[in-house]
């Protein structure tokens, strides 16, 4: 009798339906842009002004990552890295212009790889795209039908700020259709919020203008947009519940790059903690509720993670550099990430601010080597497990480690960008394509409070 019962359980487990995946991607949301703290005991790791209860609920019901990193400190390269599970330098996509010569096979994109592992999957992407390859080529069955840019997220309809409700509705209809047809799915909601110019419902803006500002965040136009965006995310989560698929659906919430935190060093375009460290919460089957994890993870881990959760043991596409979060998610952060290529590497050619110019970083465990070709050029080393704000350069105390990490970093950049490009950067004669600056300003925009216009400055 026990043997029969064991067989029944084994057959049931073996025939379990594959999970669904919903990836909600915020644009330009700072590491502490949520009201939920990214570090449980650090008040500055959450906003003292924004309120995001629906997104916070994902953390309460799942895992919050204290050391989650974007693949790049800018929108376009970050999206390429996620799509192909590789660093931006290995892809030859450190910015939008060079991405035209992308070193990646479309057959190896996240959606295509997932459908190759299990042909019953359906995939959809709605919202900001910016990749030079069309969505259908990269495996999506449903999409917006065009390459979209920041300006596409600036509608004139006051009831649809940043198109967040429109994108949410498209995603909900895709989930409904997939469930009705009996297909597991991967849904990618790449929102335009909370990228500027700030847009929100008029009543939301009135409500936030009546509230006292915080110390870290104080712009009512941005707080109102974050409020409306959170409600849009709540509609997506409610649909998952309504369809009865909550227990079989993983939800990933992340930002494409960092932003001003008024706490961490730097922001967007910088490979400092402010530019790379982002909010990340994950909810799904087997993920412990209200768990915090301080293991370093990076956005280009997402592809191997989803493949591993969908079809354990499936081989990832060639060239993948990320690692699966599955062991970490299902162990309450007790297990580590076995990344194909470690340490994690970051590069951006057009950093702005104090260290303007090309920047790169490499992260090995608790140590992070930052390298700048700007005015204050050279290498600096930080223990970001204790010095999250990167204020204490310990390169002089760790000369061997600094030299080894710098060697690994330069080898990676040389392999990805090419020896001549790296030599040009080092001599200051050549720059990788300058970062694109959005010039579309043809639509009405809400005024940004002057108190939040300037980049974050960290007291040191």
Short mmCIF file of C-alpha atoms in Angstrom, two decimals:
data_model
loop_
_atom_site.label_atom_id
_atom_site.label_comp_id
_atom_site.label_asym_id
_atom_site.label_seq_id
_atom_site.Cartn_x
_atom_site.Cartn_y
_atom_site.Cartn_z
CA UNK A 1 0.00 0.00 0.00
CA UNK A 2 2.82 2.39 0.88
CA UNK A 3 4.52 1.60 -2.42
CA UNK A 4 1.33 2.38 -4.37
CA UNK A 5 0.96 5.67 -2.47
CA UNK A 6 4.60 6.54 -3.20
CA UNK A 7 4.06 5.84 -6.91
CA UNK A 8 0.96 8.04 -6.98
CA UNK A 9 2.86 10.92 -5.37
CA UNK A 10 5.82 10.47 -7.73
CA UNK A 11 3.61 10.40 -10.82
CA UNK A 12 1.73 13.46 -9.59
CA UNK A 13 4.98 15.37 -8.96
CA UNK A 14 6.39 14.33 -12.31
CA UNK A 15 3.32 15.50 -14.18
CA UNK A 16 2.97 18.84 -12.37
CA UNK A 17 2.11 21.66 -14.74
CA UNK A 18 5.02 23.95 -15.60
CA UNK A 19 4.92 27.30 -13.80
CA UNK A 20 3.96 30.67 -15.23
CA UNK A 21 6.23 33.72 -15.08
CA UNK A 22 5.35 37.40 -14.79
CA UNK A 23 8.29 39.81 -14.99
CA UNK A 24 7.39 43.38 -14.01
CA UNK A 25 10.19 45.75 -14.94
CA UNK A 26 10.20 49.29 -13.59
CA UNK A 27 12.13 52.02 -15.39
CA UNK A 28 14.61 54.15 -13.43
CA UNK A 29 13.34 53.16 -10.00
CA UNK A 30 15.99 53.75 -7.37
CA UNK A 31 17.08 51.02 -4.97
CA UNK A 32 15.13 52.70 -2.15
CA UNK A 33 12.19 53.76 -4.33
CA UNK A 34 9.73 51.36 -2.67
CA UNK A 35 8.18 51.82 0.74
CA UNK A 36 9.41 48.29 1.56
CA UNK A 37 13.01 48.33 2.75
CA UNK A 38 15.56 46.38 0.75
CA UNK A 39 17.50 45.76 3.98
CA UNK A 40 15.22 44.99 6.89
CA UNK A 41 17.10 47.03 9.51
CA UNK A 42 18.21 49.95 7.32
CA UNK A 43 15.58 52.73 7.12
CA UNK A 44 17.40 54.43 4.22
CA UNK A 45 16.91 51.31 2.06
CA UNK A 46 13.22 52.18 1.64
CA UNK A 47 11.45 55.41 0.78
CA UNK A 48 10.25 57.72 3.53
CA UNK A 49 7.76 59.33 1.13
CA UNK A 50 6.64 56.96 -1.66
CA UNK A 51 3.97 54.37 -0.84
CA UNK A 52 3.94 51.09 -2.77
CA UNK A 53 1.78 48.59 -0.82
CA UNK A 54 1.03 46.27 -3.74
CA UNK A 55 4.67 45.87 -4.73
CA UNK A 56 5.59 45.60 -1.05
CA UNK A 57 3.17 42.67 -0.76
CA UNK A 58 5.37 40.67 -3.15
CA UNK A 59 8.17 40.98 -0.62
CA UNK A 60 5.90 40.11 2.29
CA UNK A 61 4.82 36.98 0.42
CA UNK A 62 8.20 36.18 -1.10
CA UNK A 63 11.87 37.15 -1.06
CA UNK A 64 13.42 40.63 -0.97
CA UNK A 65 16.98 40.97 -2.28
CA UNK A 66 19.31 43.39 -0.52
CA UNK A 67 22.09 43.13 -3.13
CA UNK A 68 20.35 42.91 -6.49
CA UNK A 69 22.19 44.57 -9.37
CA UNK A 70 21.07 45.80 -12.75
CA UNK A 71 23.17 44.50 -15.64
CA UNK A 72 23.94 48.10 -16.60
CA UNK A 73 23.24 51.58 -15.21
CA UNK A 74 21.20 52.55 -18.29
CA UNK A 75 17.96 51.36 -19.91
CA UNK A 76 18.96 49.87 -23.27
CA UNK A 77 22.01 47.79 -22.35
CA UNK A 78 20.21 46.50 -19.27
CA UNK A 79 17.42 45.12 -21.46
CA UNK A 80 19.83 43.41 -23.84
CA UNK A 81 21.62 41.67 -20.98
CA UNK A 82 18.36 40.33 -19.54
CA UNK A 83 17.15 39.14 -22.93
CA UNK A 84 20.29 37.10 -23.61
CA UNK A 85 21.60 36.30 -20.12
CA UNK A 86 24.99 37.89 -20.77
CA UNK A 87 27.00 40.95 -19.74
CA UNK A 88 26.67 43.99 -21.96
CA UNK A 89 30.33 43.84 -22.96
CA UNK A 90 30.12 40.20 -24.05
CA UNK A 91 27.07 41.16 -26.12
CA UNK A 92 28.85 44.20 -27.56
CA UNK A 93 25.88 46.20 -26.29
CA UNK A 94 27.28 48.69 -23.77
CA UNK A 95 24.92 51.29 -25.26
CA UNK A 96 22.23 51.52 -27.90
CA UNK A 97 24.40 52.37 -30.90
CA UNK A 98 26.81 49.47 -30.61
CA UNK A 99 23.89 47.10 -30.07
CA UNK A 100 23.31 47.23 -33.81
CA UNK A 101 26.27 44.80 -33.98
CA UNK A 102 24.91 42.60 -31.22
CA UNK A 103 26.84 39.38 -30.64
CA UNK A 104 23.87 37.14 -29.91
CA UNK A 105 21.73 34.63 -31.74
CA UNK A 106 18.02 35.51 -31.60
CA UNK A 107 17.28 31.81 -31.13
CA UNK A 108 18.98 32.06 -27.73
CA UNK A 109 16.81 34.84 -26.31
CA UNK A 110 14.91 34.25 -23.08
CA UNK A 111 11.52 33.67 -24.73
CA UNK A 112 12.92 31.47 -27.50
CA UNK A 113 14.99 29.41 -25.05
CA UNK A 114 11.95 28.89 -22.82
CA UNK A 115 9.81 27.73 -25.75
CA UNK A 116 12.62 25.49 -26.94
CA UNK A 117 12.69 23.83 -23.52
CA UNK A 118 8.89 23.45 -23.49
CA UNK A 119 6.93 24.16 -26.67
CA UNK A 120 3.67 24.63 -24.76
CA UNK A 121 4.82 28.00 -23.39
CA UNK A 122 3.44 31.24 -24.79
CA UNK A 123 5.30 34.54 -24.35
CA UNK A 124 4.27 38.19 -24.45
CA UNK A 125 6.01 41.52 -23.95
CA UNK A 126 4.31 44.87 -23.56
CA UNK A 127 5.80 48.31 -22.92
CA UNK A 128 9.23 49.81 -23.40
CA UNK A 129 11.29 47.76 -25.85
CA UNK A 130 14.21 49.72 -27.39
CA UNK A 131 15.96 46.60 -28.70
CA UNK A 132 16.95 46.75 -32.36
CA UNK A 133 15.46 43.30 -33.00
CA UNK A 134 11.69 42.83 -33.34
CA UNK A 135 9.77 41.10 -30.58
CA UNK A 136 8.55 38.21 -32.77
CA UNK A 137 12.12 37.38 -33.78
CA UNK A 138 12.98 37.01 -30.11
CA UNK A 139 10.15 34.58 -29.42
CA UNK A 140 7.17 36.66 -28.32
CA UNK A 141 3.71 35.66 -29.50
CA UNK A 142 2.09 38.95 -28.42
CA UNK A 143 3.58 42.45 -28.25
CA UNK A 144 2.92 46.11 -28.97
CA UNK A 145 3.78 45.64 -32.64
CA UNK A 146 6.62 48.13 -32.82
CA UNK A 147 9.91 49.22 -31.30
CA UNK A 148 9.00 51.55 -28.45
CA UNK A 149 11.00 54.34 -26.84
CA UNK A 150 10.65 56.64 -23.84
CA UNK A 151 8.39 59.03 -25.74
CA UNK A 152 5.88 56.23 -26.35
CA UNK A 153 5.31 56.22 -22.61
CA UNK A 154 4.14 59.83 -22.55
CA UNK A 155 0.46 59.67 -23.63
CA UNK A 156 -1.74 62.74 -23.70
CA UNK A 157 -4.61 60.84 -22.05
CA UNK A 158 -4.66 62.04 -18.41
CA UNK A 159 -6.38 58.79 -17.36
CA UNK A 160 -3.52 56.60 -18.63
CA UNK A 161 -0.28 58.06 -17.20
CA UNK A 162 2.86 56.41 -18.61
CA UNK A 163 0.48 53.94 -20.34
CA UNK A 164 0.61 51.91 -17.15
CA UNK A 165 -3.08 50.97 -17.17
CA UNK A 166 -3.02 50.16 -20.88
CA UNK A 167 -0.03 47.84 -20.46
CA UNK A 168 -1.64 46.22 -17.44
CA UNK A 169 -4.83 45.53 -19.41
CA UNK A 170 -2.87 43.97 -22.28
CA UNK A 171 -1.02 41.75 -19.85
CA UNK A 172 -4.22 40.68 -18.12
CA UNK A 173 -5.86 39.74 -21.41
CA UNK A 174 -2.79 37.71 -22.39
CA UNK A 175 -2.91 35.83 -19.08
CA UNK A 176 -6.64 35.17 -19.51
CA UNK A 177 -6.16 33.82 -23.02
CA UNK A 178 -3.19 31.65 -22.00
CA UNK A 179 -5.03 30.10 -19.06
CA UNK A 180 -8.16 29.49 -21.17
CA UNK A 181 -6.04 27.74 -23.82
CA UNK A 182 -4.17 25.69 -21.25
CA UNK A 183 -0.75 27.18 -22.01
CA UNK A 184 1.87 28.06 -19.39
CA UNK A 185 3.19 31.54 -20.10
CA UNK A 186 5.94 34.09 -19.72
CA UNK A 187 4.62 37.66 -19.48
CA UNK A 188 7.02 40.60 -19.64
CA UNK A 189 5.60 43.95 -18.53
CA UNK A 190 8.33 46.50 -19.21
CA UNK A 191 6.70 49.64 -17.85
CA UNK A 192 7.59 53.22 -18.76
CA UNK A 193 7.10 54.27 -15.15
CA UNK A 194 8.85 55.65 -13.19
CA UNK A 195 11.07 57.21 -15.87
CA UNK A 196 10.60 60.95 -16.31
CA UNK A 197 8.87 63.10 -17.32
CA UNK A 198 6.62 62.35 -14.38
CA UNK A 199 2.97 61.57 -15.13
CA UNK A 200 0.17 60.61 -12.78
CA UNK A 201 -3.59 60.82 -12.37
CA UNK A 202 -4.59 64.40 -11.44
CA UNK A 203 -6.22 63.28 -8.19
CA UNK A 204 -3.09 61.36 -7.21
CA UNK A 205 -0.95 64.43 -7.72
CA UNK A 206 -3.34 66.55 -5.63
CA UNK A 207 -3.17 63.99 -2.85
CA UNK A 208 0.63 63.88 -2.79
CA UNK A 209 1.03 67.64 -2.96
CA UNK A 210 -0.94 67.80 0.28
CA UNK A 211 1.49 65.46 2.05
CA UNK A 212 4.69 66.54 3.82
CA UNK A 213 7.86 65.47 1.96
CA UNK A 214 10.36 62.98 3.27
CA UNK A 215 14.06 63.39 3.86
CA UNK A 216 15.15 60.98 1.10
CA UNK A 217 12.34 61.61 -1.37
CA UNK A 218 10.31 64.77 -1.63
CA UNK A 219 8.99 65.27 -5.17
CA UNK A 220 5.16 64.94 -5.17
CA UNK A 221 5.03 64.43 -8.96
CA UNK A 222 7.25 61.36 -8.69
CA UNK A 223 5.51 60.05 -5.56
CA UNK A 224 2.15 60.34 -7.32
CA UNK A 225 3.50 58.44 -10.33
CA UNK A 226 4.92 55.72 -8.05
CA UNK A 227 1.52 55.52 -6.32
CA UNK A 228 -0.36 55.05 -9.60
CA UNK A 229 2.23 52.56 -10.84
CA UNK A 230 1.87 50.53 -7.65
CA UNK A 231 -1.89 50.36 -8.20
CA UNK A 232 -1.30 49.14 -11.76
CA UNK A 233 0.93 46.38 -10.38
CA UNK A 234 -1.84 45.58 -7.92
CA UNK A 235 -4.26 45.05 -10.81
CA UNK A 236 -1.83 42.55 -12.36
CA UNK A 237 -1.52 40.69 -9.06
CA UNK A 238 -5.31 40.66 -8.60
CA UNK A 239 -5.73 39.10 -12.06
CA UNK A 240 -3.29 36.32 -11.13
CA UNK A 241 -5.47 35.59 -8.09
CA UNK A 242 -8.68 35.79 -10.10
CA UNK A 243 -7.40 33.26 -12.64
CA UNK A 244 -6.52 30.82 -9.86
CA UNK A 245 -2.86 30.59 -10.87
CA UNK A 246 -1.18 32.28 -7.91
CA UNK A 247 0.27 29.01 -6.57
CA UNK A 248 1.79 28.18 -9.97
CA UNK A 249 3.10 31.61 -10.95
CA UNK A 250 6.44 33.26 -10.22
CA UNK A 251 6.36 37.06 -10.11
CA UNK A 252 9.62 38.98 -10.49
CA UNK A 253 9.70 42.73 -9.80
CA UNK A 254 12.87 44.67 -10.63
CA UNK A 255 14.15 47.99 -11.96
CA UNK A 256 16.26 48.34 -15.12
CA UNK A 257 18.86 50.53 -13.41
CA UNK A 258 19.38 52.56 -10.28
CA UNK A 259 18.57 56.18 -9.64
CA UNK A 260 19.05 58.96 -7.10
CA UNK A 261 18.74 57.54 -3.59
CA UNK A 262 20.14 60.39 -1.48
CA UNK A 263 22.01 57.64 0.30
CA UNK A 264 24.06 55.46 -2.06
CA UNK A 265 26.89 56.88 -4.16
CA UNK A 266 25.96 58.03 -7.66
CA UNK A 267 22.92 57.14 -9.72
CA UNK A 268 21.86 56.33 -13.26
CA UNK A 269 24.80 56.00 -15.73
CA UNK A 270 27.23 55.24 -12.85
CA UNK A 271 28.50 51.75 -12.03
CA UNK A 272 28.55 52.76 -8.38
CA UNK A 273 26.03 51.22 -5.99
CA UNK A 274 23.54 54.01 -6.68
CA UNK A 275 23.55 53.30 -10.40
CA UNK A 276 23.51 49.51 -10.23
CA UNK A 277 21.80 48.40 -7.03
CA UNK A 278 18.06 48.02 -7.65
CA UNK A 279 14.93 46.77 -5.91
CA UNK A 280 14.16 43.09 -6.50
CA UNK A 281 11.36 41.02 -4.98
CA UNK A 282 10.31 37.52 -6.07
CA UNK A 283 7.17 35.59 -5.16
CA UNK A 284 6.30 32.09 -6.29
CA UNK A 285 5.95 28.38 -5.52
CA UNK A 286 8.42 27.30 -2.87
CA UNK A 287 9.66 30.83 -2.07
CA UNK A 288 9.56 31.51 1.67
CA UNK A 289 7.38 34.43 2.75
CA UNK A 290 8.92 37.64 4.11
CA UNK A 291 12.44 36.36 3.44
CA UNK A 292 15.43 38.64 2.98
CA UNK A 293 18.49 37.62 0.99
CA UNK A 294 21.87 39.38 0.87
CA UNK A 295 23.44 37.10 -1.75
CA UNK A 296 24.58 39.21 -4.75
CA UNK A 297 22.44 38.59 -7.83
CA UNK A 298 22.43 40.33 -11.22
CA UNK A 299 19.76 40.90 -13.84
CA UNK A 300 21.41 38.70 -16.46
CA UNK A 301 20.75 35.77 -14.09
CA UNK A 302 17.06 35.95 -14.97
CA UNK A 303 17.23 33.85 -18.16
CA UNK A 304 18.92 30.80 -16.57
CA UNK A 305 16.67 31.19 -13.51
CA UNK A 306 13.46 30.99 -15.52
CA UNK A 307 14.74 28.06 -17.57
CA UNK A 308 15.71 26.20 -14.41
CA UNK A 309 12.33 26.79 -12.79
CA UNK A 310 10.45 25.83 -15.96
CA UNK A 311 12.43 22.73 -16.88
CA UNK A 312 14.97 21.57 -14.27
CA UNK A 313 18.12 20.25 -15.84
CA UNK A 314 17.64 21.91 -19.21
CA UNK A 315 20.90 23.19 -20.67
CA UNK A 316 20.96 26.99 -21.06
CA UNK A 317 21.84 28.46 -24.47
CA UNK A 318 25.54 28.78 -25.36
CA UNK A 319 27.29 31.90 -24.10
CA UNK A 320 25.08 32.38 -21.03
CA UNK A 321 26.98 34.13 -18.23
CA UNK A 322 24.31 34.30 -15.54
CA UNK A 323 23.37 31.69 -12.97
CA UNK A 324 20.07 30.28 -11.69
CA UNK A 325 18.47 31.72 -8.56
CA UNK A 326 16.38 28.57 -8.12
CA UNK A 327 18.53 26.98 -5.36
CA UNK A 328 18.64 30.31 -3.54
CA UNK A 329 14.87 30.95 -3.90
CA UNK A 330 13.83 27.50 -2.74
CA UNK A 331 16.26 27.34 0.19
CA UNK A 332 15.38 30.65 1.82
CA UNK A 333 18.74 32.06 0.65
CA UNK A 334 20.73 29.22 2.21
CA UNK A 335 22.12 28.08 -1.15
CA UNK A 336 24.32 30.16 -3.47
CA UNK A 337 24.09 31.08 -7.16
CA UNK A 338 26.34 29.01 -9.43
CA UNK A 339 27.04 31.65 -12.04
CA UNK A 340 28.53 30.52 -15.34
CA UNK A 341 30.95 33.44 -15.32
CA UNK A 342 31.98 34.97 -12.04
CA UNK A 343 32.76 37.61 -10.86
CA UNK A 344 29.96 39.91 -12.04
CA UNK A 345 31.16 42.64 -14.42
CA UNK A 346 29.67 46.03 -15.36
CA UNK A 347 30.67 48.72 -17.86
CA UNK A 348 29.24 52.00 -19.11
CA UNK A 349 30.94 54.38 -21.51
CA UNK A 350 29.22 57.66 -20.73
CA UNK A 351 28.92 57.97 -16.97
CA UNK A 352 27.97 61.38 -15.65
CA UNK A 353 28.60 63.19 -12.40
CA UNK A 354 31.68 63.15 -10.21
CA UNK A 355 33.47 60.43 -12.20
CA UNK A 356 32.24 61.40 -15.67
CA UNK A 357 33.57 59.28 -18.52
CA UNK A 358 33.86 55.51 -19.00
CA UNK A 359 33.41 53.43 -15.86
CA UNK A 360 33.64 49.72 -15.07
CA UNK A 361 33.27 47.53 -12.02
CA UNK A 362 33.81 43.93 -11.03
CA UNK A 363 32.27 42.28 -7.99
CA UNK A 364 33.62 39.22 -6.21
CA UNK A 365 31.74 38.28 -3.06
CA UNK A 366 31.75 41.23 -0.71
CA UNK A 367 34.44 43.09 -2.66
CA UNK A 368 33.80 45.51 -5.50
CA UNK A 369 36.52 47.05 -7.63
CA UNK A 370 35.47 50.31 -9.27
CA UNK A 371 37.51 51.62 -12.20
CA UNK A 372 37.12 55.02 -13.80
CA UNK A 373 38.80 56.61 -16.79
CA UNK A 374 37.55 60.04 -15.71
CA UNK A 375 39.44 62.85 -14.01
CA UNK A 376 39.85 60.88 -10.79
CA UNK A 377 40.77 57.82 -12.80
CA UNK A 378 42.08 54.49 -11.61
CA UNK A 379 40.99 51.65 -9.38
CA UNK A 380 39.38 51.75 -5.96
CA UNK A 381 38.24 48.81 -3.86
CA UNK A 382 35.28 48.62 -1.48
CA UNK A 383 33.84 46.04 0.88
CA UNK A 384 30.20 46.67 0.00
CA UNK A 385 28.96 44.25 2.66
CA UNK A 386 29.94 46.80 5.32
CA UNK A 387 30.54 49.95 3.25
CA UNK A 388 27.39 50.10 1.17
CA UNK A 389 27.98 53.78 0.41
CA UNK A 390 31.47 53.20 -1.01
CA UNK A 391 33.18 55.73 1.20
CA UNK A 392 36.27 53.75 2.29
CA UNK A 393 38.71 52.84 -0.49
CA UNK A 394 40.66 49.82 0.79
CA UNK A 395 42.78 49.25 -2.34
CA UNK A 396 45.97 50.17 -0.48
CA UNK A 397 45.19 47.61 2.23
CA UNK A 398 44.41 44.88 -0.33
CA UNK A 399 46.97 45.39 -3.14
CA UNK A 400 47.01 41.77 -4.35
CA UNK A 401 43.22 41.49 -4.52
CA UNK A 402 42.99 44.89 -6.22
CA UNK A 403 45.52 43.88 -8.87
CA UNK A 404 43.85 40.52 -9.51
CA UNK A 405 40.35 41.99 -9.83
CA UNK A 406 41.64 44.74 -12.11
CA UNK A 407 43.30 42.12 -14.31
CA UNK A 408 40.08 40.09 -14.53
CA UNK A 409 38.08 43.22 -15.30
CA UNK A 410 40.36 44.35 -18.11
CA UNK A 411 40.48 40.85 -19.59
CA UNK A 412 36.69 40.78 -19.71
CA UNK A 413 36.44 44.22 -21.31
CA UNK A 414 39.14 43.34 -23.83
CA UNK A 415 37.32 40.13 -24.80
CA UNK A 416 34.00 41.93 -25.19
CA UNK A 417 34.83 45.37 -26.57
CA UNK A 418 38.01 44.44 -28.42
CA UNK A 419 41.61 45.34 -27.72
CA UNK A 420 41.58 48.48 -29.86
CA UNK A 421 38.45 49.89 -28.21
CA UNK A 422 39.84 49.25 -24.73
CA UNK A 423 43.17 50.81 -25.70
CA UNK A 424 41.33 53.85 -27.00
CA UNK A 425 39.43 54.22 -23.75
CA UNK A 426 42.63 53.90 -21.73
CA UNK A 427 44.38 56.63 -23.71
CA UNK A 428 41.34 58.88 -23.84
CA UNK A 429 41.43 59.09 -27.65
CA UNK A 430 38.41 56.92 -28.36
CA UNK A 431 35.08 56.49 -26.63
CA UNK A 432 32.48 53.82 -27.11
CA UNK A 433 29.37 55.31 -28.67
CA UNK A 434 28.10 58.18 -26.51
CA UNK A 435 24.99 57.44 -24.50
CA UNK A 436 21.85 58.47 -26.31
CA UNK A 437 19.99 61.38 -24.80
CA UNK A 438 16.25 61.42 -25.26
CA UNK A 439 15.27 64.62 -27.07
CA UNK A 440 11.55 63.99 -27.48
CA UNK A 441 9.87 66.70 -25.48
CA UNK A 442 6.77 67.29 -27.57
CA UNK A 443 4.15 66.15 -25.08
CA UNK A 444 2.88 67.91 -21.96
CA UNK A 445 4.80 67.08 -18.83
CA UNK A 446 4.21 67.67 -15.17
CA UNK A 447 6.53 69.99 -13.35
CA UNK A 448 9.18 68.29 -11.29
CA UNK A 449 9.64 69.70 -7.84
CA UNK A 450 12.91 71.64 -7.79
CA UNK A 451 13.91 69.96 -4.55
CA UNK A 452 14.36 66.65 -6.37
CA UNK A 453 15.89 67.93 -9.63
CA UNK A 454 19.53 67.65 -8.69
CA UNK A 455 21.35 64.30 -8.55
CA UNK A 456 21.62 62.68 -5.16
CA UNK A 457 24.53 63.87 -3.10
CA UNK A 458 25.83 61.62 -0.37
CA UNK A 459 27.17 63.14 2.82
CA UNK A 460 30.61 61.69 3.32
#
